[in-house]
Amino acid sequence: MTASKDIKLPQQASYSELPEYIEHVNNIVASYDSPSGVLGELVRQVADSIWWVKTYQKDKDHLIVMRMANCLVDRRDFLVGLEKTALRVFEALFKSWSGEIIEPEDQAYLDSTLRSKGYNLASVRAEAVRKSIKELEVIDRLIERQFKNMRLLMQAYESVRFAPQLLKKMSLEITQLEQRVEQS
């Protein structure tokens, strides 16, 4: 990586050293024809905002699936040592939620657990959302803030990108005005 493409965050965040984060930022920077200087920094900040939107969305998904699993597994199961049961329910729900293929025995187990608690997949999801609405609102506000940051960064990017052209245009206009004054 060249010096102009190094990721420079205000504080050294732990996520900034993750290979997937670095690859994400480098891909975004490359999609902008590898800008440098101020433009490069603005693009890296946009990439950081996109990273956080994706991260917050994953957090929302995990929160909902966790609450779904909590609806299906009693707290006393943890006291009796049935953590594996809770983990199995969570994994099956998460695979179902994310569209992955569930093993037939795990699907049968999930279906029987849903039936035993009087739920179907849609109703347990609705219950999980109801129980976590405040947390979801906080995450949604964080996502909204990142989108606002991206809009402002994109405006700044466009301003910086077109500033030299605007300066040249203004110089030409001044030259034309000076020529008119000299002619008159």
Coordinates of N, CA, C and O in Angstrom, one line a residue:
M1 N 0.8 -1.2 0.0 CA 0.0 0.0 0.0 C 0.9 1.2 0.0 O 1.8 1.3 0.8
T2 N 0.6 2.2 -0.8 CA 1.4 3.4 -0.9 C 1.0 4.4 0.3 O -0.1 4.2 0.9
A3 N 1.9 5.3 0.5 CA 1.7 6.2 1.7 C 0.4 7.0 1.5 O -0.3 7.3 2.5
S4 N 0.0 7.4 0.3 CA -1.2 8.2 0.1 C -2.4 7.5 0.3 O -3.5 8.1 0.4
K5 N -2.4 6.1 0.3 CA -3.6 5.3 0.5 C -3.7 4.8 1.9 O -4.7 4.1 2.2
D6 N -2.8 5.1 2.8 CA -2.9 4.6 4.2 C -4.2 5.1 4.8 O -4.5 6.3 4.6
I7 N -4.8 4.3 5.6 CA -6.0 4.7 6.3 C -5.6 5.5 7.6 O -4.8 5.0 8.4
K8 N -6.1 6.7 7.6 CA -5.7 7.6 8.7 C -7.0 8.0 9.4 O -7.8 8.8 9.0
L9 N -7.3 7.3 10.6 CA -8.5 7.7 11.4 C -8.0 8.5 12.5 O -6.9 8.5 12.9
P10 N -8.9 9.4 13.0 CA -8.5 10.3 14.1 C -7.9 9.5 15.3 O -7.0 9.9 15.9
Q11 N -8.5 8.4 15.6 CA -7.9 7.6 16.7 C -7.7 6.2 16.1 O -8.4 5.8 15.1
Q12 N -6.7 5.5 16.5 CA -6.5 4.2 16.0 C -7.5 3.2 16.5 O -7.5 2.7 17.6
A13 N -8.6 3.0 15.7 CA -9.7 2.1 16.1 C -9.2 0.7 15.8 O -8.5 0.4 14.9
S14 N -9.7 -0.2 16.6 CA -9.4 -1.6 16.5 C -9.8 -2.2 15.2 O -9.1 -3.0 14.6
Y15 N -10.9 -1.7 14.7 CA -11.4 -2.3 13.4 C -10.6 -1.8 12.2 O -10.6 -2.5 11.2
S16 N -9.9 -0.7 12.3 CA -9.1 -0.2 11.2 C -8.0 -1.1 10.8 O -7.4 -0.9 9.7
E17 N -7.6 -2.0 11.6 CA -6.5 -3.0 11.2 C -7.0 -4.3 10.7 O -6.2 -5.1 10.3
L18 N -8.3 -4.5 10.7 CA -8.9 -5.7 10.1 C -8.7 -5.8 8.6 O -8.9 -4.8 7.9
P19 N -8.2 -7.0 8.2 CA -8.0 -7.1 6.7 C -9.2 -6.8 5.9 O -9.1 -6.2 4.8
E20 N -10.4 -7.3 6.4 CA -11.6 -7.0 5.6 C -12.0 -5.5 5.5 O -12.5 -5.0 4.5
Y21 N -11.7 -4.8 6.6 CA -11.9 -3.3 6.6 C -11.0 -2.7 5.6 O -11.4 -1.8 4.8
I22 N -9.7 -3.0 5.7 CA -8.7 -2.4 4.8 C -9.1 -2.7 3.3 O -9.0 -1.8 2.5
E23 N -9.5 -3.9 3.0 CA -9.9 -4.3 1.7 C -11.1 -3.5 1.2 O -11.2 -3.0 0.1
H24 N -12.1 -3.3 2.2 CA -13.3 -2.6 1.9 C -12.9 -1.1 1.5 O -13.3 -0.6 0.5
V25 N -12.1 -0.5 2.3 CA -11.6 0.9 2.1 C -10.9 1.0 0.7 O -11.1 1.9 -0.1
N26 N -10.0 0.1 0.5 CA -9.2 0.1 -0.7 C -10.1 -0.1 -1.9 O -9.8 0.5 -3.0
N27 N -11.1 -0.9 -1.8 CA -12.0 -1.1 -3.0 C -12.8 0.2 -3.3 O -13.0 0.6 -4.4
I28 N -13.2 0.9 -2.2 CA -14.0 2.1 -2.4 C -13.0 3.2 -3.0 O -13.4 3.9 -3.9
V29 N -11.8 3.3 -2.5 CA -10.8 4.3 -3.0 C -10.6 4.0 -4.5 O -10.5 4.9 -5.3
A30 N -10.4 2.7 -4.8 CA -10.1 2.3 -6.2 C -11.3 2.6 -7.1 O -11.1 3.0 -8.3
S31 N -12.5 2.6 -6.6 CA -13.7 2.9 -7.4 C -13.7 4.4 -7.7 O -14.4 4.7 -8.7
Y32 N -13.0 5.2 -7.0 CA -12.9 6.6 -7.3 C -11.7 7.0 -8.0 O -11.2 8.1 -7.9
D33 N -11.1 6.0 -8.7 CA -9.8 6.2 -9.4 C -8.7 6.6 -8.5 O -7.8 7.5 -8.9
S34 N -8.6 6.0 -7.3 CA -7.5 6.2 -6.4 C -7.1 7.7 -6.1 O -6.0 8.1 -6.4
P35 N -8.1 8.5 -5.6 CA -7.7 9.9 -5.3 C -6.7 10.0 -4.2 O -6.6 9.1 -3.4
S36 N -6.0 11.1 -4.2 CA -5.0 11.3 -3.1 C -5.3 12.7 -2.4 O -6.2 13.4 -2.9
G37 N -4.6 12.9 -1.4 CA -4.7 14.2 -0.7 C -6.1 14.3 0.0 O -6.6 13.3 0.5
V38 N -6.7 15.5 -0.1 CA -8.0 15.8 0.6 C -9.1 14.9 0.0 O -9.9 14.3 0.7
L39 N -9.1 14.7 -1.4 CA -10.1 13.9 -2.0 C -10.0 12.4 -1.5 O -11.0 11.8 -1.2
G40 N -8.7 12.0 -1.4 CA -8.5 10.6 -0.9 C -9.0 10.4 0.5 O -9.6 9.4 0.9
E41 N -8.8 11.4 1.4 CA -9.2 11.3 2.7 C -10.8 11.4 2.8 O -11.4 10.6 3.6
L42 N -11.4 12.2 2.0 CA -12.9 12.2 2.0 C -13.4 10.9 1.5 O -14.4 10.4 2.1
V43 N -12.8 10.3 0.5 CA -13.3 9.0 0.0 C -13.1 7.9 1.1 O -14.0 7.1 1.4
R44 N -12.0 7.9 1.8 CA -11.8 7.0 2.9 C -12.8 7.2 4.0 O -13.3 6.2 4.6
Q45 N -13.2 8.4 4.3 CA -14.2 8.7 5.3 C -15.6 8.2 4.9 O -16.4 7.6 5.7
V46 N -15.9 8.3 3.6 CA -17.1 7.7 3.0 C -17.1 6.2 3.2 O -18.1 5.6 3.6
A47 N -16.0 5.6 2.9 CA -15.8 4.2 3.0 C -16.0 3.7 4.5 O -16.7 2.7 4.7
D48 N -15.5 4.5 5.4 CA -15.7 4.2 6.8 C -17.2 4.3 7.2 O -17.7 3.4 7.9
S49 N -17.9 5.3 6.7 CA -19.3 5.4 6.9 C -20.1 4.2 6.4 O -21.0 3.7 7.0
I50 N -19.7 3.8 5.2 CA -20.4 2.6 4.5 C -20.1 1.4 5.4 O -21.0 0.6 5.6
W51 N -18.9 1.2 5.9 CA -18.5 0.1 6.7 C -19.4 0.1 8.0 O -20.0 -1.0 8.3
W52 N -19.7 1.2 8.6 CA -20.5 1.3 9.8 C -21.9 1.0 9.5 O -22.6 0.4 10.3
V53 N -22.4 1.5 8.4 CA -23.8 1.1 8.0 C -24.0 -0.4 7.9 O -25.0 -0.9 8.4
K54 N -23.1 -1.0 7.2 CA -23.1 -2.5 7.1 C -23.0 -3.2 8.5 O -23.7 -4.1 8.8
T55 N -22.1 -2.7 9.3 CA -21.9 -3.2 10.6 C -23.2 -3.1 11.5 O -23.6 -4.0 12.2
Y56 N -23.8 -1.9 11.5 CA -25.0 -1.7 12.3 C -26.2 -2.5 11.7 O -27.0 -3.0 12.5
Q57 N -26.2 -2.7 10.4 CA -27.3 -3.6 9.9 C -27.1 -5.0 10.4 O -28.1 -5.7 10.8
K58 N -25.9 -5.5 10.4 CA -25.6 -6.8 11.0 C -26.0 -6.9 12.4 O -26.5 -7.9 12.9
D59 N -25.7 -5.8 13.2 CA -26.1 -5.8 14.6 C -27.6 -5.9 14.8 O -28.1 -6.6 15.7
K60 N -28.3 -5.2 13.9 CA -29.8 -5.3 14.0 C -30.2 -6.7 13.7 O -31.1 -7.2 14.5
D61 N -29.7 -7.3 12.7 CA -30.1 -8.7 12.4 C -29.8 -9.7 13.6 O -30.6 -10.5 14.0
H62 N -28.6 -9.5 14.2 CA -28.2 -10.4 15.3 C -29.1 -10.1 16.5 O -29.5 -11.0 17.2
L63 N -29.4 -8.9 16.7 CA -30.3 -8.5 17.9 C -31.7 -9.2 17.7 O -32.2 -9.8 18.6
I64 N -32.2 -9.1 16.5 CA -33.5 -9.7 16.3 C -33.5 -11.2 16.4 O -34.3 -11.8 17.1
V65 N -32.5 -11.8 15.8 CA -32.4 -13.3 15.9 C -32.1 -13.7 17.4 O -32.7 -14.7 17.9
M66 N -31.3 -12.9 18.1 CA -31.1 -13.2 19.5 C -32.4 -13.2 20.3 O -32.7 -14.0 21.1
R67 N -33.2 -12.1 20.0 CA -34.5 -12.0 20.7 C -35.5 -13.1 20.3 O -36.3 -13.6 21.1
M68 N -35.4 -13.5 19.0 CA -36.2 -14.6 18.6 C -35.9 -15.9 19.4 O -36.7 -16.6 19.8
A69 N -34.6 -16.1 19.5 CA -34.1 -17.3 20.3 C -34.5 -17.2 21.7 O -34.9 -18.2 22.3
N70 N -34.5 -16.0 22.3 CA -34.9 -15.8 23.7 C -36.4 -16.1 23.9 O -36.8 -16.6 24.9
C71 N -37.2 -15.9 22.8 CA -38.6 -16.2 22.9 C -38.8 -17.7 22.9 O -39.8 -18.2 23.4
L72 N -37.9 -18.5 22.3 CA -38.1 -19.9 22.2 C -37.4 -20.7 23.2 O -37.7 -21.9 23.4
V73 N -36.4 -20.1 23.9 CA -35.6 -20.8 24.9 C -35.9 -20.1 26.3 O -35.7 -18.9 26.4
D74 N -36.3 -20.9 27.3 CA -36.5 -20.4 28.6 C -35.2 -20.1 29.3 O -34.2 -20.8 29.1
R75 N -35.2 -19.1 30.2 CA -34.0 -18.8 31.0 C -33.6 -20.0 31.9 O -32.5 -20.2 32.1
R76 N -34.6 -20.7 32.3 CA -34.3 -21.8 33.3 C -33.5 -22.9 32.5 O -32.8 -23.7 33.1
D77 N -33.6 -22.9 31.2 CA -32.8 -23.9 30.4 C -31.3 -23.6 30.6 O -30.5 -24.6 30.6
F78 N -30.9 -22.4 30.8 CA -29.5 -22.0 31.0 C -29.1 -22.5 32.4 O -28.0 -22.9 32.6
L79 N -30.0 -22.5 33.3 CA -29.7 -22.9 34.7 C -29.5 -24.4 34.7 O -28.7 -24.9 35.6
V80 N -30.2 -25.1 33.9 CA -30.1 -26.6 33.9 C -28.9 -27.0 33.0 O -28.6 -28.2 32.9
G81 N -28.3 -26.1 32.3 CA -27.1 -26.5 31.5 C -27.5 -26.8 30.0 O -26.8 -27.5 29.4
L82 N -28.5 -26.2 29.6 CA -28.9 -26.4 28.2 C -28.5 -25.3 27.2 O -29.2 -24.9 26.3
E83 N -27.3 -24.8 27.4 CA -26.8 -23.7 26.6 C -26.7 -24.2 25.1 O -26.9 -23.4 24.2
K84 N -26.3 -25.5 24.9 CA -26.2 -26.0 23.6 C -27.6 -26.0 22.9 O -27.6 -25.7 21.7
T85 N -28.6 -26.2 23.6 CA -30.0 -26.1 23.0 C -30.2 -24.7 22.5 O -30.7 -24.4 21.4
A86 N -29.9 -23.7 23.4 CA -30.1 -22.3 23.0 C -29.2 -21.9 21.8 O -29.7 -21.2 20.9
L87 N -28.0 -22.4 21.8 CA -27.1 -22.1 20.7 C -27.6 -22.8 19.4 O -27.6 -22.2 18.3
R88 N -28.2 -24.0 19.5 CA -28.7 -24.7 18.3 C -29.9 -23.9 17.8 O -30.0 -23.7 16.6
V89 N -30.8 -23.4 18.7 CA -31.9 -22.6 18.2 C -31.4 -21.3 17.6 O -31.9 -21.0 16.5
F90 N -30.5 -20.7 18.2 CA -30.0 -19.4 17.6 C -29.4 -19.7 16.2 O -29.7 -18.9 15.3
E91 N -28.5 -20.7 16.1 CA -27.9 -21.0 14.8 C -28.9 -21.3 13.7 O -28.8 -20.9 12.6
A92 N -29.9 -22.1 14.1 CA -31.0 -22.5 13.1 C -31.8 -21.2 12.7 O -32.1 -21.0 11.5
L93 N -32.1 -20.4 13.7 CA -32.8 -19.2 13.4 C -32.0 -18.2 12.5 O -32.5 -17.6 11.5
F94 N -30.7 -18.1 12.8 CA -29.9 -17.2 12.1 C -29.7 -17.7 10.6 O -29.7 -16.9 9.7
K95 N -29.5 -19.0 10.4 CA -29.4 -19.5 9.1 C -30.7 -19.3 8.3 O -30.7 -18.9 7.1
S96 N -31.8 -19.5 9.0 CA -33.1 -19.3 8.3 C -33.3 -17.8 8.0 O -33.7 -17.5 6.9
W97 N -32.9 -16.9 8.9 CA -33.0 -15.5 8.7 C -32.1 -15.0 7.6 O -32.6 -14.2 6.8
S98 N -31.0 -15.6 7.5 CA -30.0 -15.1 6.4 C -30.1 -15.8 5.1 O -29.4 -15.6 4.2
G99 N -31.1 -16.8 5.0 CA -31.3 -17.5 3.8 C -30.4 -18.6 3.5 O -30.4 -19.1 2.4
E100 N -29.7 -19.0 4.5 CA -28.8 -20.2 4.3 C -29.6 -21.5 4.4 O -30.7 -21.5 4.9
I101 N -29.0 -22.5 3.9 CA -29.6 -23.8 3.9 C -29.4 -24.4 5.3 O -28.3 -24.5 5.9
I102 N -30.5 -24.9 5.9 CA -30.5 -25.5 7.2 C -30.5 -27.0 7.1 O -31.3 -27.5 6.2
E103 N -29.7 -27.7 7.8 CA -29.7 -29.1 7.8 C -31.1 -29.6 8.2 O -31.8 -29.0 9.0
P104 N -31.6 -30.7 7.6 CA -32.9 -31.2 7.8 C -33.2 -31.5 9.3 O -34.3 -31.1 9.8
E105 N -32.3 -32.0 10.0 CA -32.5 -32.3 11.5 C -32.6 -31.0 12.3 O -33.4 -30.9 13.2
D106 N -31.8 -30.0 11.9 CA -31.9 -28.7 12.5 C -33.2 -28.0 12.2 O -33.8 -27.3 13.0
Q107 N -33.7 -28.1 10.9 CA -35.0 -27.5 10.5 C -36.1 -28.2 11.3 O -37.0 -27.5 11.8
A108 N -36.1 -29.5 11.4 CA -37.1 -30.2 12.2 C -37.1 -29.8 13.7 O -38.1 -29.6 14.3
Y109 N -35.9 -29.7 14.2 CA -35.7 -29.2 15.6 C -36.3 -27.8 15.8 O -37.1 -27.5 16.7
L110 N -36.0 -26.9 14.8 CA -36.5 -25.5 14.9 C -38.0 -25.5 14.8 O -38.7 -24.8 15.6
D111 N -38.6 -26.3 13.8 CA -40.0 -26.4 13.7 C -40.7 -26.9 14.9 O -41.7 -26.3 15.3
S112 N -40.1 -27.9 15.5 CA -40.8 -28.5 16.7 C -40.7 -27.5 17.9 O -41.6 -27.3 18.7
T113 N -39.6 -26.7 18.0 CA -39.4 -25.7 19.0 C -40.4 -24.6 18.8 O -41.1 -24.1 19.8
L114 N -40.6 -24.2 17.6 CA -41.6 -23.1 17.3 C -43.0 -23.6 17.7 O -43.7 -22.8 18.3
R115 N -43.3 -24.8 17.3 CA -44.7 -25.3 17.6 C -44.9 -25.5 19.1 O -46.0 -25.1 19.6
S116 N -43.9 -25.9 19.8 CA -44.0 -26.1 21.2 C -44.3 -24.8 22.0 O -44.9 -24.8 23.0
K117 N -43.8 -23.7 21.4 CA -43.9 -22.4 22.1 C -45.1 -21.7 21.5 O -45.4 -20.5 21.9
G118 N -45.8 -22.2 20.5 CA -46.9 -21.6 19.9 C -46.6 -20.5 18.9 O -47.4 -19.5 18.7
Y119 N -45.5 -20.6 18.2 CA -45.0 -19.6 17.3 C -44.9 -20.2 15.9 O -44.7 -21.4 15.7
N120 N -44.9 -19.3 14.9 CA -44.3 -19.6 13.6 C -43.2 -18.6 13.4 O -43.0 -17.8 14.2
L121 N -42.5 -18.7 12.3 CA -41.3 -17.9 12.1 C -41.7 -16.4 12.1 O -41.0 -15.5 12.7
A122 N -42.8 -16.1 11.4 CA -43.2 -14.7 11.4 C -43.7 -14.1 12.7 O -43.3 -13.0 13.1
S123 N -44.4 -14.9 13.5 CA -44.9 -14.5 14.8 C -43.7 -14.3 15.8 O -43.7 -13.4 16.6
V124 N -42.8 -15.2 15.8 CA -41.6 -15.1 16.7 C -40.8 -13.9 16.3 O -40.2 -13.2 17.2
R125 N -40.7 -13.6 15.0 CA -40.0 -12.4 14.6 C -40.7 -11.1 15.1 O -40.1 -10.2 15.6
A126 N -42.0 -11.1 14.9 CA -42.8 -9.9 15.4 C -42.6 -9.7 16.9 O -42.5 -8.6 17.3
E127 N -42.6 -10.8 17.6 CA -42.5 -10.7 19.1 C -41.1 -10.2 19.4 O -40.9 -9.3 20.3
A128 N -40.1 -10.7 18.7 CA -38.7 -10.2 18.9 C -38.5 -8.7 18.6 O -37.9 -8.0 19.4
V129 N -39.1 -8.3 17.5 CA -39.0 -6.9 17.2 C -39.7 -6.0 18.2 O -39.3 -5.0 18.6
R130 N -40.9 -6.5 18.7 CA -41.6 -5.8 19.7 C -40.8 -5.6 21.0 O -40.7 -4.6 21.6
K131 N -40.1 -6.7 21.4 CA -39.3 -6.6 22.6 C -38.0 -5.8 22.4 O -37.4 -5.5 23.4
S132 N -37.6 -5.6 21.2 CA -36.3 -4.8 21.0 C -36.5 -3.5 20.3 O -35.5 -3.0 19.7
I133 N -37.7 -3.0 20.3 CA -37.9 -1.8 19.5 C -37.0 -0.6 19.9 O -36.5 0.1 19.0
K134 N -36.8 -0.4 21.2 CA -35.9 0.7 21.6 C -34.5 0.5 21.1 O -33.9 1.5 20.6
E135 N -33.9 -0.7 21.2 CA -32.6 -0.9 20.7 C -32.5 -0.7 19.2 O -31.5 -0.2 18.7
L136 N -33.6 -1.2 18.5 CA -33.6 -1.0 17.1 C -33.6 0.4 16.7 O -33.0 0.8 15.7
E137 N -34.4 1.2 17.4 CA -34.4 2.7 17.1 C -33.1 3.3 17.3 O -32.7 4.2 16.5
V138 N -32.3 2.9 18.3 CA -31.0 3.4 18.5 C -30.1 3.1 17.3 O -29.4 3.9 16.8
I139 N -30.1 1.8 16.9 CA -29.3 1.4 15.8 C -29.7 2.1 14.5 O -28.9 2.6 13.7
D140 N -31.0 2.3 14.3 CA -31.5 3.1 13.1 C -31.0 4.5 13.1 O -30.7 5.0 12.1
R141 N -31.0 5.1 14.3 CA -30.4 6.5 14.4 C -28.9 6.5 14.1 O -28.5 7.5 13.4
L142 N -28.2 5.5 14.5 CA -26.8 5.4 14.1 C -26.6 5.3 12.6 O -25.7 5.9 12.0
I143 N -27.5 4.4 12.0 CA -27.4 4.3 10.6 C -27.7 5.6 9.9 O -27.1 6.0 8.9
E144 N -28.8 6.2 10.3 CA -29.2 7.5 9.7 C -28.1 8.5 9.8 O -27.8 9.3 8.9
R145 N -27.4 8.5 11.0 CA -26.3 9.5 11.1 C -25.1 9.2 10.1 O -24.5 10.1 9.6
Q146 N -24.9 7.9 9.9 CA -23.8 7.6 8.9 C -24.2 8.0 7.5 O -23.4 8.5 6.7
F147 N -25.5 7.8 7.2 CA -26.0 8.3 5.8 C -25.9 9.8 5.7 O -25.5 10.3 4.7
K148 N -26.2 10.5 6.8 CA -26.0 12.0 6.8 C -24.5 12.4 6.6 O -24.2 13.3 5.8
N149 N -23.7 11.7 7.3 CA -22.2 11.9 7.1 C -21.8 11.6 5.7 O -21.0 12.4 5.1
M150 N -22.3 10.6 5.1 CA -21.9 10.3 3.7 C -22.4 11.4 2.8 O -21.7 11.8 1.9
R151 N -23.6 11.9 3.0 CA -24.1 13.0 2.1 C -23.2 14.2 2.2 O -22.8 14.8 1.2
L152 N -22.9 14.6 3.5 CA -22.0 15.7 3.7 C -20.6 15.5 3.1 O -20.0 16.4 2.5
L153 N -20.1 14.3 3.3 CA -18.8 14.0 2.7 C -18.8 14.1 1.2 O -17.8 14.5 0.6
M154 N -19.9 13.6 0.6 CA -20.0 13.6 -0.9 C -20.1 15.1 -1.4 O -19.5 15.4 -2.4
Q155 N -20.8 15.9 -0.6 CA -20.8 17.3 -1.0 C -19.5 18.0 -0.9 O -19.1 18.7 -1.8
A156 N -18.7 17.6 0.2 CA -17.4 18.2 0.3 C -16.5 17.6 -0.8 O -15.7 18.4 -1.4
Y157 N -16.6 16.4 -1.1 CA -15.8 15.8 -2.2 C -16.1 16.5 -3.5 O -15.1 16.9 -4.2
E158 N -17.3 16.8 -3.9 CA -17.7 17.5 -5.1 C -17.1 18.9 -5.1 O -16.6 19.4 -6.1
S159 N -17.2 19.6 -3.9 CA -16.7 20.9 -3.8 C -15.2 21.0 -4.0 O -14.7 21.8 -4.8
V160 N -14.5 20.1 -3.4 CA -13.0 20.0 -3.5 C -12.6 19.6 -5.0 O -11.7 20.2 -5.6
R161 N -13.4 18.7 -5.5 CA -13.1 18.3 -6.9 C -13.3 19.4 -7.9 O -12.5 19.5 -8.9
F162 N -14.3 20.2 -7.8 CA -14.6 21.2 -8.8 C -14.0 22.6 -8.4 O -14.1 23.5 -9.2
A163 N -13.3 22.7 -7.3 CA -12.7 24.0 -6.9 C -11.7 24.5 -7.9 O -11.7 25.6 -8.3
P164 N -10.8 23.6 -8.4 CA -9.8 24.1 -9.4 C -10.5 24.6 -10.7 O -10.1 25.6 -11.3
Q165 N -11.6 23.9 -11.1 CA -12.3 24.4 -12.3 C -13.0 25.7 -12.1 O -13.0 26.6 -12.9
L166 N -13.6 25.9 -10.9 CA -14.2 27.1 -10.6 C -13.2 28.2 -10.5 O -13.5 29.4 -11.0
L167 N -12.0 28.0 -9.9 CA -11.0 29.0 -9.9 C -10.6 29.4 -11.3 O -10.4 30.6 -11.5
K168 N -10.4 28.4 -12.1 CA -10.0 28.7 -13.5 C -11.1 29.6 -14.2 O -10.8 30.5 -14.9
K169 N -12.3 29.2 -14.0 CA -13.4 29.9 -14.6 C -13.5 31.4 -14.1 O -13.6 32.3 -14.9
M170 N -13.3 31.5 -12.8 CA -13.3 32.9 -12.3 C -12.1 33.7 -12.8 O -12.3 34.9 -13.0
S171 N -11.0 33.1 -12.9 CA -9.8 33.8 -13.5 C -10.1 34.3 -14.9 O -9.7 35.4 -15.3
L172 N -10.7 33.4 -15.7 CA -11.0 33.8 -17.1 C -12.0 34.9 -17.1 O -11.9 35.9 -17.9
E173 N -13.0 34.9 -16.2 CA -14.0 36.0 -16.1 C -13.4 37.3 -15.7 O -13.7 38.3 -16.3
I174 N -12.5 37.2 -14.8 CA -11.8 38.4 -14.3 C -10.9 39.0 -15.5 O -10.9 40.2 -15.7
T175 N -10.3 38.1 -16.2 CA -9.5 38.5 -17.4 C -10.3 39.2 -18.4 O -10.0 40.3 -19.0
Q176 N -11.5 38.6 -18.7 CA -12.4 39.2 -19.6 C -12.9 40.6 -19.2 O -13.0 41.5 -20.0
L177 N -13.2 40.7 -17.9 CA -13.7 42.0 -17.3 C -12.6 43.1 -17.5 O -12.8 44.2 -17.8
E178 N -11.3 42.7 -17.2 CA -10.2 43.6 -17.3 C -10.0 44.0 -18.7 O -9.7 45.2 -19.0
Q179 N -10.2 43.1 -19.7 CA -10.0 43.4 -21.1 C -11.1 44.4 -21.5 O -10.9 45.4 -22.3
R180 N -12.3 44.2 -21.0 CA -13.4 45.2 -21.3 C -13.2 46.5 -20.8 O -13.4 47.6 -21.4
V181 N -12.6 46.6 -19.6 CA -12.3 47.9 -19.0 C -11.2 48.6 -19.8 O -11.3 49.8 -20.1
E182 N -10.2 47.9 -20.2 CA -9.1 48.4 -21.0 C -9.7 48.9 -22.4 O -9.2 49.9 -22.9
Q183 N -10.6 48.2 -23.0 CA -11.1 48.6 -24.3 C -12.0 49.8 -24.2 O -12.1 50.6 -25.1
S184 N -12.7 50.0 -23.1 CA -13.5 51.2 -22.9 C -12.7 52.3 -22.3 O -12.5 53.3 -22.7

